[in-house]
Coordinates of C-alpha atoms in Angstrom, one line a residue:
Chain A
M27 CA 24.2 26.3 3.6
A28 CA 20.6 25.9 3.0
T29 CA 18.5 25.3 6.4
G30 CA 15.1 23.7 7.2
L31 CA 12.8 22.4 4.6
N32 CA 15.3 23.5 2.1
R33 CA 17.9 21.6 3.3
V34 CA 15.5 18.8 3.7
A35 CA 14.8 19.0 -0.1
E36 CA 18.7 18.9 -0.8
I37 CA 19.4 15.9 1.2
Y38 CA 16.0 14.0 0.1
A39 CA 17.1 14.6 -3.7
D40 CA 21.0 13.3 -2.8
R41 CA 20.9 11.4 0.3
A42 CA 24.6 10.4 0.2
A43 CA 25.8 14.0 -0.4
R44 CA 26.5 14.7 3.4
V45 CA 27.8 11.6 4.6
T46 CA 30.2 11.3 1.6
E47 CA 31.5 14.9 2.5
L48 CA 32.0 13.6 6.1
K49 CA 33.8 10.6 4.8
A50 CA 36.2 12.9 2.7
G51 CA 37.0 14.6 6.0
G52 CA 37.9 11.1 7.9
K53 CA 34.6 10.1 9.2
R54 CA 33.5 6.3 8.9
I55 CA 30.0 5.8 7.8
I56 CA 28.2 2.6 8.6
G57 CA 25.0 1.6 6.7
Y58 CA 22.2 -0.3 8.6
L59 CA 19.0 -1.8 7.5
D60 CA 15.6 -1.5 9.1
I61 CA 15.2 -0.3 12.7
F62 CA 16.7 -3.2 14.7
P63 CA 20.5 -2.5 14.6
V64 CA 21.5 -0.5 17.7
V65 CA 22.7 2.8 16.0
E66 CA 23.5 4.3 19.5
M67 CA 26.6 1.8 19.9
L68 CA 27.9 3.3 16.3
T69 CA 27.5 6.9 17.4
A70 CA 29.1 6.2 20.8
L71 CA 32.3 5.2 18.8
D72 CA 32.0 8.2 16.2
L73 CA 30.7 6.1 13.5
V74 CA 28.0 7.8 11.1
P75 CA 24.9 5.6 11.1
Y76 CA 23.5 5.8 7.6
R77 CA 20.1 4.1 6.9
L78 CA 19.9 1.8 3.9
L79 CA 17.1 2.6 1.6
G80 CA 15.7 1.7 -1.5
D81 CA 15.3 3.7 -4.8
L82 CA 11.8 3.7 -6.3
N83 CA 12.9 5.5 -9.6
E84 CA 15.9 3.0 -10.1
P85 CA 14.5 -0.2 -12.0
I86 CA 15.5 -3.4 -10.0
T87 CA 18.0 -5.1 -12.7
R88 CA 21.1 -6.7 -10.8
A89 CA 19.4 -7.8 -7.9
D90 CA 17.3 -10.6 -9.5
A91 CA 20.6 -12.8 -9.8
Y92 CA 21.1 -12.7 -5.9
L93 CA 17.3 -12.5 -4.6
P94 CA 14.2 -14.4 -5.8
T95 CA 11.6 -12.2 -7.5
V96 CA 9.0 -13.1 -5.1
V97 CA 10.4 -11.2 -2.1
C98 CA 10.0 -7.6 -0.9
P99 CA 10.8 -5.4 -3.4
F100 CA 12.1 -2.7 -1.3
L101 CA 14.9 -5.2 -0.1
R102 CA 15.4 -6.1 -3.7
S103 CA 15.9 -2.4 -4.5
V104 CA 18.5 -1.9 -1.6
M105 CA 20.2 -5.0 -2.8
D106 CA 20.2 -3.5 -6.4
L107 CA 21.6 -0.4 -5.4
G108 CA 24.3 -2.1 -3.5
L109 CA 25.2 -4.2 -6.6
K110 CA 25.2 -1.1 -8.5
G111 CA 27.9 0.4 -6.2
K112 CA 25.8 2.8 -5.0
Y113 CA 26.6 2.0 -1.2
D114 CA 30.4 1.5 -2.1
F115 CA 31.3 4.8 0.0
L116 CA 30.1 2.7 3.3
D117 CA 33.0 1.7 5.7
G118 CA 30.6 -1.0 6.8
V119 CA 27.0 -2.3 7.3
V120 CA 24.9 -3.5 10.3
F121 CA 22.2 -5.9 9.7
A122 CA 19.7 -7.4 12.2
H123 CA 16.9 -10.2 11.8
G124 CA 14.2 -7.8 10.8
C125 CA 12.4 -10.3 8.7
E126 CA 13.5 -13.5 7.0
V127 CA 14.2 -12.0 3.6
S128 CA 16.4 -9.2 5.3
E129 CA 18.1 -11.9 7.3
K130 CA 19.2 -13.6 4.1
M131 CA 19.8 -10.7 2.5
A132 CA 22.4 -9.7 5.1
H133 CA 24.5 -12.9 4.3
I134 CA 24.2 -12.2 0.5
W135 CA 25.4 -8.8 1.0
R136 CA 28.3 -9.9 3.1
T137 CA 29.3 -12.6 0.6
Y138 CA 29.0 -10.5 -2.8
L139 CA 29.7 -7.1 -1.9
H140 CA 32.5 -7.8 0.5
P141 CA 32.2 -4.9 2.8
P142 CA 35.3 -3.7 5.1
Y143 CA 33.1 -4.3 8.1
A144 CA 29.9 -6.4 8.5
H145 CA 27.8 -7.5 11.4
F146 CA 24.4 -9.3 11.8
I147 CA 22.4 -9.2 14.9
D148 CA 20.1 -12.0 15.2
T149 CA 17.5 -10.1 16.8
P150 CA 15.1 -12.5 18.7
H151 CA 11.6 -12.6 17.6
T152 CA 9.9 -12.8 20.9
T153 CA 10.0 -10.6 24.3
H154 CA 10.3 -13.4 26.6
Q155 CA 12.8 -13.1 29.5
A156 CA 15.2 -15.7 27.8
A157 CA 14.8 -13.7 24.6
R158 CA 15.7 -10.3 26.2
K159 CA 18.6 -11.9 27.9
Q160 CA 20.0 -13.5 24.8
H161 CA 19.4 -9.9 23.0
R162 CA 21.7 -8.5 25.7
E163 CA 24.3 -11.1 24.9
L164 CA 24.1 -10.4 21.2
L165 CA 24.5 -6.6 21.7
K166 CA 27.9 -7.6 23.6
D167 CA 28.9 -9.5 20.7
F168 CA 28.1 -6.5 18.4
Q169 CA 30.3 -4.3 20.7
K170 CA 33.1 -6.5 20.6
T171 CA 33.3 -6.5 16.8
L172 CA 32.9 -2.6 16.8
E173 CA 35.8 -2.3 19.2
E174 CA 38.1 -4.4 17.2
M175 CA 37.0 -2.3 14.0
T176 CA 37.7 1.0 15.8
G177 CA 40.5 0.2 18.2
Q178 CA 38.5 1.9 20.7
E179 CA 36.8 0.8 23.8
L180 CA 33.0 1.5 24.0
T181 CA 32.7 2.8 27.3
A182 CA 29.3 3.0 29.3
E183 CA 30.0 6.9 29.5
K184 CA 30.3 7.1 25.8
L185 CA 27.3 4.9 25.0
R186 CA 25.0 6.8 27.7
E187 CA 26.0 10.0 25.9
A188 CA 24.8 8.6 22.6
V189 CA 21.5 7.5 24.1
N190 CA 20.9 10.8 25.0
I191 CA 21.8 12.3 21.6
H192 CA 19.4 9.6 19.9
N193 CA 16.7 10.1 22.4
R194 CA 16.9 14.0 21.8
Q195 CA 16.3 13.0 18.2
R196 CA 13.2 11.1 19.0
V197 CA 11.9 13.7 21.3
L198 CA 12.2 16.3 18.4
V199 CA 10.5 14.0 15.9
R200 CA 7.6 13.6 18.2
E201 CA 7.5 17.4 18.4
L202 CA 7.5 17.5 14.6
Y203 CA 4.6 14.9 14.7
D204 CA 2.5 17.1 17.0
L205 CA 2.7 19.6 14.5
R206 CA 0.2 17.5 12.5
K207 CA -2.3 17.1 15.0
P208 CA -3.9 20.6 14.4
D209 CA -6.7 20.6 11.6
P210 CA -5.3 21.3 8.7
P211 CA -1.9 19.9 9.9
L212 CA 1.0 22.4 9.7
I213 CA 3.2 20.0 7.8
S214 CA 2.0 17.6 5.2
G215 CA 2.4 14.0 4.9
A216 CA 4.6 14.2 1.9
E217 CA 6.7 16.7 3.7
T218 CA 7.1 14.6 6.8
V219 CA 8.4 11.6 4.7
R220 CA 11.0 13.9 3.1
V221 CA 12.1 15.2 6.5
M222 CA 12.4 11.7 8.0
V223 CA 14.2 10.4 4.9
A224 CA 16.8 13.5 5.4
V225 CA 16.9 12.8 9.1
A226 CA 17.9 9.1 8.3
S227 CA 20.8 10.2 6.0
L228 CA 22.6 12.6 8.6
P229 CA 24.6 11.9 11.5
V230 CA 22.4 12.1 14.6
T231 CA 23.5 15.8 15.8
E232 CA 23.2 17.2 12.4
G233 CA 19.9 15.4 12.1
N234 CA 18.7 17.1 15.5
E235 CA 19.8 20.5 14.2
L236 CA 17.9 19.9 10.9
L237 CA 14.6 18.9 13.0
E238 CA 15.1 21.8 15.2
Q239 CA 15.1 24.3 12.2
V240 CA 12.1 22.5 10.3
I241 CA 10.1 22.7 13.6
G242 CA 10.7 26.3 13.9
E243 CA 10.1 27.2 10.3
I244 CA 6.7 25.0 10.1
K245 CA 5.5 26.8 13.2
G246 CA 6.4 30.3 11.7
R247 CA 5.1 29.6 8.2
K248 CA 1.8 30.6 6.7
D249 CA 1.5 28.5 3.7
G250 CA 1.0 25.0 5.2
P251 CA -1.4 22.2 4.0
A252 CA -5.0 23.3 3.3
P253 CA -8.0 21.6 5.3
K254 CA -9.2 18.4 3.6
P255 CA -12.1 16.3 4.7
A256 CA -10.3 13.0 5.5
R257 CA -7.3 12.8 8.0
L258 CA -5.5 9.5 7.7
I259 CA -3.1 7.4 9.2
V260 CA -0.8 5.3 7.1
W261 CA 0.2 2.0 8.4
G262 CA 2.5 -0.9 7.4
S263 CA 5.4 -1.5 5.3
I264 CA 8.2 1.0 4.9
I265 CA 7.8 4.1 3.2
D266 CA 10.9 5.6 2.0
N267 CA 9.6 8.2 -0.7
T268 CA 6.7 10.5 -1.2
A269 CA 5.0 8.5 -4.2
L270 CA 2.2 6.8 -2.2
V271 CA 1.6 9.9 0.4
D272 CA 1.7 12.3 -2.6
L273 CA -1.0 10.0 -4.4
V274 CA -3.3 10.1 -1.5
E275 CA -2.7 13.8 -0.7
S276 CA -3.6 14.6 -4.1
L277 CA -7.1 13.1 -3.8
G278 CA -8.5 15.0 -1.1
A279 CA -6.9 13.7 2.4
N280 CA -4.1 14.9 4.7
V281 CA -2.0 12.0 5.8
V282 CA -1.4 13.2 9.5
M283 CA 0.0 10.2 10.9
D284 CA 2.1 7.1 10.2
D285 CA 2.9 3.8 11.7
T286 CA 5.8 3.0 9.3
T287 CA 9.5 2.6 10.1
V288 CA 10.9 5.9 8.7
G289 CA 8.5 7.3 11.1
S290 CA 6.8 7.0 14.1
R291 CA 7.3 3.3 14.5
D292 CA 11.1 3.9 14.8
Y293 CA 11.2 7.0 16.5
F294 CA 8.8 7.2 19.2
P295 CA 10.1 4.8 21.8
L296 CA 12.8 6.2 24.0
V297 CA 15.5 4.3 25.4
E298 CA 15.4 4.1 29.1
I299 CA 19.0 5.1 30.9
T300 CA 20.0 2.0 33.0
D301 CA 23.0 1.7 34.8
D302 CA 24.5 -0.6 32.2
P303 CA 23.0 1.5 29.3
R304 CA 23.2 -1.7 27.0
D305 CA 20.1 -3.1 29.0
G306 CA 18.2 -0.1 28.2
L307 CA 18.8 -0.5 24.8
A308 CA 18.4 -4.2 24.2
D309 CA 14.9 -3.7 25.8
R310 CA 14.0 -0.7 23.7
Y311 CA 15.2 -2.4 20.4
L312 CA 13.5 -5.7 21.3
V313 CA 10.5 -4.8 23.5
A314 CA 9.5 -1.2 23.0
L315 CA 9.7 -1.1 19.2
R316 CA 6.2 -2.4 18.0
S317 CA 6.9 -4.2 14.8
P318 CA 4.6 -7.0 13.6
R319 CA 8.0 -9.0 13.2
T320 CA 8.2 -9.6 17.1
F321 CA 5.5 -11.9 18.6
R322 CA 4.1 -10.8 22.0
E323 CA 2.5 -13.3 23.9
T324 CA -1.4 -13.5 23.3
V325 CA -3.7 -12.5 25.9
P326 CA -5.7 -15.6 27.3
D327 CA -9.3 -15.6 28.4
G328 CA -10.4 -17.5 31.7
N329 CA -9.9 -20.8 30.0
R330 CA -6.5 -20.3 29.1
R331 CA -7.6 -19.9 25.4
K332 CA -6.5 -16.7 23.2
D333 CA -9.0 -14.1 24.0
Y334 CA -9.1 -12.6 20.5
M335 CA -10.3 -9.0 21.1
A336 CA -8.2 -8.6 24.2
D337 CA -5.1 -9.8 21.9
L338 CA -6.3 -7.2 19.5
E339 CA -6.3 -4.5 21.8
S340 CA -2.8 -5.4 23.3
R341 CA -1.4 -5.5 19.5
F342 CA -3.0 -2.6 18.0
G343 CA -4.3 -0.5 21.1
Y344 CA -1.7 2.4 20.3
L345 CA -3.3 2.9 16.8
K346 CA -6.3 3.9 18.8
D347 CA -4.5 6.4 20.6
Y348 CA -3.0 7.7 17.5
A349 CA -6.2 8.0 15.8
R350 CA -7.9 9.9 18.9
E351 CA -4.9 12.5 19.2
W352 CA -4.1 13.1 15.4
Q353 CA -8.1 13.1 14.9
V354 CA -8.0 10.4 12.2
N355 CA -10.9 9.3 10.3
G356 CA -9.6 6.6 8.0
V357 CA -6.4 4.2 8.1
I358 CA -4.5 3.2 4.7
L359 CA -3.2 -0.3 5.4
Q360 CA -0.4 -0.3 2.8
V361 CA 1.9 -3.4 2.5
L362 CA 4.6 -4.1 -0.3
R363 CA 3.8 -7.1 -2.2
Y364 CA 5.5 -10.3 -0.5
C365 CA 5.9 -8.2 2.6
D366 CA 4.8 -11.2 4.7
I367 CA 5.3 -9.9 8.2
H368 CA 2.8 -6.9 7.6
G369 CA 0.7 -9.3 5.1
Y370 CA 0.0 -11.6 8.2
E371 CA -1.3 -8.8 10.4
V372 CA -3.9 -7.4 8.1
P373 CA -6.9 -9.4 8.6
A374 CA -6.6 -8.9 12.3
L375 CA -5.8 -5.5 12.2
K376 CA -9.0 -4.9 9.9
D377 CA -10.9 -6.7 12.7
Y378 CA -9.5 -4.4 15.1
L379 CA -10.4 -1.3 13.2
E380 CA -13.9 -2.4 12.4
S381 CA -14.3 -2.9 16.2
I382 CA -13.4 0.4 17.0
G383 CA -15.2 1.8 14.1
L384 CA -12.2 3.3 12.2
P385 CA -12.5 2.6 8.2
G386 CA -9.5 1.2 6.7
I387 CA -8.5 0.2 3.2
Y388 CA -5.9 -2.4 2.4
L389 CA -3.6 -1.4 -0.6
E390 CA -0.8 -3.8 -1.7
H391 CA 1.8 -2.2 -4.1
D392 CA 5.1 -3.3 -5.4
Y393 CA 7.4 -0.1 -5.1
S394 CA 7.1 1.4 -8.2
K395 CA 5.3 4.4 -9.1
V396 CA 3.5 2.6 -12.0
A397 CA 1.9 0.4 -9.6
L398 CA 1.1 3.2 -7.3
A399 CA -0.9 4.7 -9.9
Q400 CA -3.3 1.9 -10.3
L401 CA -4.3 2.5 -6.8
R402 CA -5.7 5.9 -7.4
T403 CA -9.4 4.7 -8.0
R404 CA -9.5 2.6 -4.7
V405 CA -8.0 5.4 -2.6
Q406 CA -10.7 7.8 -4.2
A407 CA -13.3 5.3 -3.5
F408 CA -12.5 5.1 0.1
L409 CA -12.1 8.7 0.5
E410 CA -15.7 9.0 -1.0
I411 CA -17.0 6.5 1.5
I412 CA -15.4 7.9 4.8
G413 CA -16.2 11.5 3.5
Chain B
M30 CA -39.6 20.9 -19.1
T31 CA -37.5 17.8 -19.0
A32 CA -33.9 18.3 -17.8
Y33 CA -31.4 15.5 -19.2
Y34 CA -28.3 14.2 -17.8
L35 CA -25.5 12.3 -19.1
G36 CA -23.4 9.4 -17.5
I37 CA -20.1 8.7 -19.3
D38 CA -18.0 5.8 -18.5
I39 CA -14.8 5.4 -20.4
G40 CA -13.4 2.2 -19.8
S41 CA -10.1 0.4 -20.8
R42 CA -11.7 -1.5 -23.6
T43 CA -15.3 0.1 -24.4
S44 CA -16.7 3.4 -23.5
K45 CA -20.5 3.6 -22.5
G46 CA -22.8 6.3 -22.3
V47 CA -26.2 7.0 -21.1
V48 CA -28.6 9.8 -21.1
T49 CA -31.7 10.0 -18.4
G50 CA -34.5 12.4 -18.1
D51 CA -37.2 12.0 -15.2
G52 CA -35.3 9.4 -13.8
R53 CA -35.8 7.2 -17.0
L54 CA -33.0 5.6 -19.5
L55 CA -33.8 7.3 -22.5
A56 CA -30.5 6.5 -24.4
C57 CA -27.5 4.2 -24.1
H58 CA -24.5 3.8 -26.7
V59 CA -21.3 1.7 -26.5
L60 CA -18.4 1.9 -28.5
P61 CA -14.8 0.7 -28.3
S62 CA -12.5 3.2 -26.4
G63 CA -9.7 2.8 -28.9
V64 CA -6.5 4.4 -28.1
N65 CA -7.9 8.0 -27.8
Y66 CA -10.2 8.4 -24.8
R67 CA -11.0 12.1 -25.8
A68 CA -12.2 11.1 -29.1
A69 CA -14.2 8.3 -27.7
A70 CA -16.1 10.5 -25.5
E71 CA -16.8 13.0 -28.0
K72 CA -18.2 10.5 -30.3
L73 CA -20.1 8.8 -27.4
R74 CA -21.8 12.1 -26.7
E75 CA -22.5 12.9 -30.2
A76 CA -24.1 9.2 -30.7
L77 CA -26.3 9.6 -27.8
L78 CA -27.6 13.2 -28.5
G79 CA -28.2 12.0 -32.0
K80 CA -30.0 9.0 -31.0
I81 CA -33.0 11.2 -29.2
G82 CA -32.5 14.2 -31.0
L83 CA -31.0 16.5 -28.4
S84 CA -28.2 19.2 -28.4
V85 CA -25.2 19.8 -26.0
S86 CA -27.2 22.5 -24.5
D87 CA -30.0 20.2 -23.5
I88 CA -27.7 18.4 -20.9
A89 CA -28.1 19.7 -17.5
A90 CA -25.1 17.8 -15.9
T91 CA -22.7 15.2 -16.9
V92 CA -20.8 12.8 -14.6
A93 CA -17.7 10.8 -16.0
T94 CA -16.3 7.8 -14.5
G95 CA -14.0 4.8 -15.7
Q96 CA -10.4 4.7 -16.4
G97 CA -10.4 7.3 -19.0
A98 CA -12.6 10.0 -16.9
G99 CA -9.8 12.5 -16.7
N100 CA -9.8 12.7 -20.5
V101 CA -13.4 13.5 -21.1
P102 CA -13.0 16.9 -22.8
F103 CA -16.4 18.4 -21.9
P104 CA -17.4 19.7 -18.5
N105 CA -18.0 16.9 -16.0
E106 CA -18.1 15.9 -12.6
P107 CA -15.6 12.8 -12.0
V108 CA -16.8 10.1 -9.9
T109 CA -15.2 6.7 -9.3
D110 CA -16.5 3.7 -11.2
I111 CA -17.0 1.9 -7.8
R112 CA -19.4 4.6 -6.7
C113 CA -21.2 4.8 -10.1
C114 CA -21.7 1.0 -10.4
A115 CA -23.4 0.8 -7.0
R116 CA -25.6 3.4 -7.9
G117 CA -26.3 2.1 -11.4
I118 CA -27.2 -1.6 -9.7
N119 CA -29.2 0.4 -7.3
G120 CA -31.3 1.8 -9.9
V121 CA -32.1 -1.3 -11.4
F122 CA -32.2 -3.8 -8.2
P123 CA -32.8 -1.9 -5.2
A124 CA -32.3 -4.9 -3.0
A125 CA -29.1 -6.0 -4.4
R126 CA -26.3 -5.7 -1.4
T127 CA -23.3 -7.2 -3.2
I128 CA -22.1 -6.6 -6.8
I129 CA -19.8 -8.6 -8.9
D130 CA -18.4 -6.1 -11.5
V131 CA -16.6 -8.0 -14.1
Q132 CA -14.8 -5.4 -16.3
A133 CA -12.2 -5.7 -19.3
Q134 CA -9.1 -5.7 -17.3
S135 CA -10.2 -6.0 -13.6
S136 CA -12.8 -7.3 -11.7
Q137 CA -14.3 -5.6 -8.4
V138 CA -16.8 -6.9 -5.7
I139 CA -18.8 -3.8 -4.1
R140 CA -21.0 -4.0 -1.0
L141 CA -23.7 -1.4 -0.9
N142 CA -26.7 -0.5 1.3
G143 CA -30.3 0.4 0.1
S144 CA -29.6 3.9 -0.8
G145 CA -26.8 2.7 -3.2
L146 CA -24.2 3.9 -1.1
V147 CA -20.8 1.9 -1.2
T148 CA -20.1 0.3 2.4
G149 CA -16.9 -1.7 1.1
F150 CA -15.3 -3.0 -1.9
V151 CA -12.3 -5.0 -3.3
V152 CA -10.7 -4.7 -6.8
S153 CA -8.8 -7.6 -8.1
E154 CA -4.9 -6.9 -8.5
K155 CA -3.5 -5.5 -11.5
C156 CA -3.4 -8.4 -13.6
A157 CA -6.3 -9.4 -16.0
A158 CA -6.9 -12.6 -14.0
G159 CA -10.6 -12.9 -13.4
S160 CA -11.6 -10.1 -15.9
G161 CA -13.1 -10.0 -19.4
R162 CA -9.8 -9.7 -21.1
F163 CA -9.0 -13.4 -20.0
M164 CA -12.2 -14.6 -22.1
E165 CA -11.2 -12.4 -25.1
V166 CA -7.9 -14.1 -25.0
I167 CA -9.1 -17.6 -24.9
A168 CA -12.0 -16.7 -27.4
N169 CA -9.1 -15.8 -29.8
V170 CA -7.1 -19.0 -29.2
L171 CA -10.3 -21.0 -29.8
Q172 CA -11.4 -18.8 -32.8
V173 CA -14.8 -18.4 -31.2
E174 CA -16.9 -15.2 -31.4
L175 CA -17.4 -13.7 -28.1
K176 CA -21.0 -13.9 -28.2
D177 CA -20.9 -17.6 -28.7
I178 CA -18.6 -18.2 -25.7
G179 CA -21.3 -18.6 -23.2
P180 CA -24.0 -20.7 -24.8
L181 CA -21.0 -22.9 -26.2
S182 CA -19.8 -23.2 -22.6
L183 CA -23.2 -24.4 -21.1
K184 CA -22.9 -27.2 -23.4
S185 CA -19.8 -28.9 -21.9
K186 CA -20.0 -32.1 -20.0
N187 CA -16.6 -32.5 -18.9
P188 CA -15.0 -29.1 -18.1
V189 CA -11.1 -29.2 -18.3
A190 CA -9.3 -28.0 -15.2
F191 CA -7.5 -24.7 -15.6
S192 CA -4.8 -24.3 -13.2
T193 CA -4.4 -20.2 -13.7
G194 CA -6.7 -17.4 -14.0
C195 CA -3.6 -15.5 -15.7
A196 CA -4.4 -14.0 -19.0
V197 CA -1.0 -14.9 -20.3
F198 CA -0.6 -18.2 -18.9
G199 CA -4.2 -18.9 -19.7
E200 CA -3.4 -18.5 -23.4
S201 CA -0.9 -21.1 -23.5
E202 CA -2.6 -23.4 -21.2
A203 CA -5.7 -23.0 -23.6
V204 CA -3.1 -23.9 -26.6
S205 CA -2.0 -27.1 -24.7
R206 CA -5.5 -28.1 -24.1
V207 CA -6.4 -27.7 -27.7
A208 CA -3.5 -29.7 -28.7
E209 CA -4.5 -32.4 -26.3
G210 CA -7.7 -32.4 -28.1
S211 CA -10.2 -31.3 -25.6
A212 CA -13.3 -29.9 -26.9
V213 CA -13.8 -26.2 -27.2
E214 CA -16.9 -26.1 -25.0
D215 CA -15.0 -27.9 -22.4
I216 CA -12.1 -25.7 -22.5
L217 CA -14.4 -22.7 -22.2
A218 CA -16.5 -24.2 -19.3
G219 CA -12.9 -24.8 -17.5
V220 CA -12.0 -21.1 -18.2
H221 CA -15.5 -20.0 -16.5
Q222 CA -14.5 -22.0 -13.5
A223 CA -11.1 -20.6 -13.3
L224 CA -12.8 -17.2 -13.3
A225 CA -15.5 -17.9 -11.0
D226 CA -12.5 -19.1 -8.6
K227 CA -10.8 -15.9 -8.9
I228 CA -14.1 -14.0 -8.2
S229 CA -15.1 -15.8 -5.3
A230 CA -11.7 -15.2 -3.9
L231 CA -12.6 -11.5 -3.9
V232 CA -16.1 -12.2 -2.6
D233 CA -14.5 -14.0 0.5
R234 CA -12.2 -10.9 1.1
V235 CA -15.1 -8.4 1.5
G236 CA -17.9 -10.7 2.3
M237 CA -21.3 -11.4 0.5
E238 CA -24.8 -10.4 1.3
T239 CA -27.5 -11.3 -0.9
D240 CA -29.2 -10.1 -3.2
C241 CA -26.1 -10.3 -5.5
A242 CA -26.0 -8.7 -8.9
L243 CA -23.5 -9.2 -11.8
S244 CA -22.6 -6.2 -13.7
G245 CA -20.0 -5.1 -16.2
G246 CA -19.3 -6.8 -19.7
G247 CA -18.8 -10.2 -18.1
G248 CA -22.6 -10.0 -17.4
L249 CA -23.3 -10.7 -21.2
D250 CA -21.5 -14.3 -20.9
T251 CA -23.9 -16.6 -19.7
G252 CA -21.3 -19.2 -19.1
L253 CA -19.5 -17.0 -16.6
I254 CA -22.9 -16.1 -14.8
R255 CA -23.8 -19.9 -14.4
A256 CA -20.1 -20.7 -13.2
V257 CA -20.4 -17.9 -10.5
E258 CA -23.6 -18.9 -9.5
A259 CA -22.6 -22.4 -9.0
K260 CA -19.3 -21.5 -7.0
L261 CA -21.3 -19.1 -4.7
G262 CA -24.3 -20.8 -4.4
V263 CA -26.6 -17.9 -5.1
R264 CA -28.7 -16.7 -7.9
M265 CA -27.1 -13.5 -9.8
L266 CA -29.3 -10.6 -10.6
V267 CA -28.1 -9.6 -14.0
P268 CA -29.3 -6.4 -15.8
P269 CA -30.4 -6.7 -19.4
Q270 CA -27.4 -4.5 -20.5
P271 CA -25.0 -5.1 -18.0
Q272 CA -22.0 -3.2 -19.4
I273 CA -24.0 0.3 -19.3
I274 CA -24.5 -0.1 -15.4
T275 CA -21.7 2.0 -14.4
A276 CA -22.6 4.8 -17.1
L277 CA -26.4 4.8 -15.6
G278 CA -25.1 5.3 -12.4
A279 CA -23.0 8.2 -13.6
A280 CA -25.9 9.6 -15.1
I281 CA -28.2 9.0 -12.0
M282 CA -25.7 10.7 -10.0
A283 CA -25.6 13.5 -12.4
E284 CA -29.2 14.1 -11.8
E285 CA -29.0 13.9 -8.1
T286 CA -25.7 16.4 -7.8
R287 CA -26.6 18.6 -10.9
G288 CA -23.1 19.8 -10.5
G289 CA -21.7 19.1 -13.9
H290 CA -22.3 22.4 -15.5

């Protein structure tokens, strides 16, 4: 069997290959959408979590009969793949209230695709005490349906073990991202996307082995990326293929960091080990995950009005840290067309970047290679400005 | 001995070329891009050199820009049209700090500093709304020559309200207005207002600082210029040949960098 980056290439080209093998051997595969379903609970019951992603190369034809065309094209792509039977191998699906469209899609999926098991976690949208408490209760409901499906009890011990394995994966991803800090980075942005997509397509233990292999290989190789004048961070909507990053990297930039969900946004926050492991999980998924879909209390000034700059700092301060640690000199704010949660964030994020003197460019695209090609001039012009 | 520089701008609709020498504009030429950008670039260079009696070897450096820049078959340095446009306007209007560049398929608003360097920009989305192609579609429906659009629209007393800036829906909307008996000049004036609305939305996104210049083929349309001025409340600086500005900027950059050959 191939190892390291060769294995990554194999899985990236055929995501479902490994899980369908596992399924033939008796494992049960559970699809999950976005970053809010608590996958540790699946792993703890020997279920294989498998991230639902779209396919940029597959024209959306069937989904338009079930979802409006004016919603996120990534979700329309996922729905389209489901309707075309590409996810028929799944033994169940878990959705959460990531955004409004994903919430609606969860119910549409359940209604029309009849998965053997389906669960929807109505993840709260604030981090208030009441919301945190509610999230804990929701995870208990989730646990109940999983126990019913598997006929097994989800003990605290099993869950703790699963948390440790998933935390190990997160630590490994950080190690991988550390290899992007030198100039030139030891791994390109496009390679990183492929690794992350592969990891999201494997059981967690196999993903960890793969990450260890990749990290070893990257450290030892001599043919990494060349130095380029621009070192960029890509912020925004989901990136589950290399098209956009390939485009940017072909124009004289290295993408050295991301704030996207098949990337640092999902993998950087760890789960705290708590007496009842569900408490640590509930807080990690609601509070520690920094997604614009979750409202965080605004920072008031002395007159109890919103202190805009302090608020921006509390929402986006981590990006300043990323920029410093990864020596970034530009930000690509990329938003999928109709991705409201990221779209709303753009004006404030632009203000923040301006306040810290970091140039950014806003790009809207619609999950197709043709549309991306049209962004070429804009990216070029941006690189000329910051170069 | 004078050194000569070539700026080539292969646009989606028309190709523009400029030759400069000693910092002066010596020749310019415009032709339709057609479907073969390589051939358009060759023809453009031939025509330009013919106009001033030069040969290929007299050109010290070439900068190519525009959508078809990658197809220019002779040695050149590629530079984005955003940067070239800024340099071109800076060469004509050094005080300009904002440029509204109305091209055939898209429009862009560019902010620049006193040295002609780009400090920010925004490009219209991929549809032809707010661009010259929209005017062509409407002119076709109304059977009006492109050059007559501007003067005709300025005669309008009662512009019709256009609900769209979309070139496709705009065509059917224009047909409906014709059917309702609206005057040609009122329809044209309405279209100009719709375009000015689209353009002002772009300006809002990147901010405006005066002086403000208008370039690209849209600058040939006096009706559009007046509508944009009315919408933004500022006077537009419009160069005498607005469509060659980006090619001029390309030639200026060729002269500065001398990197094309």
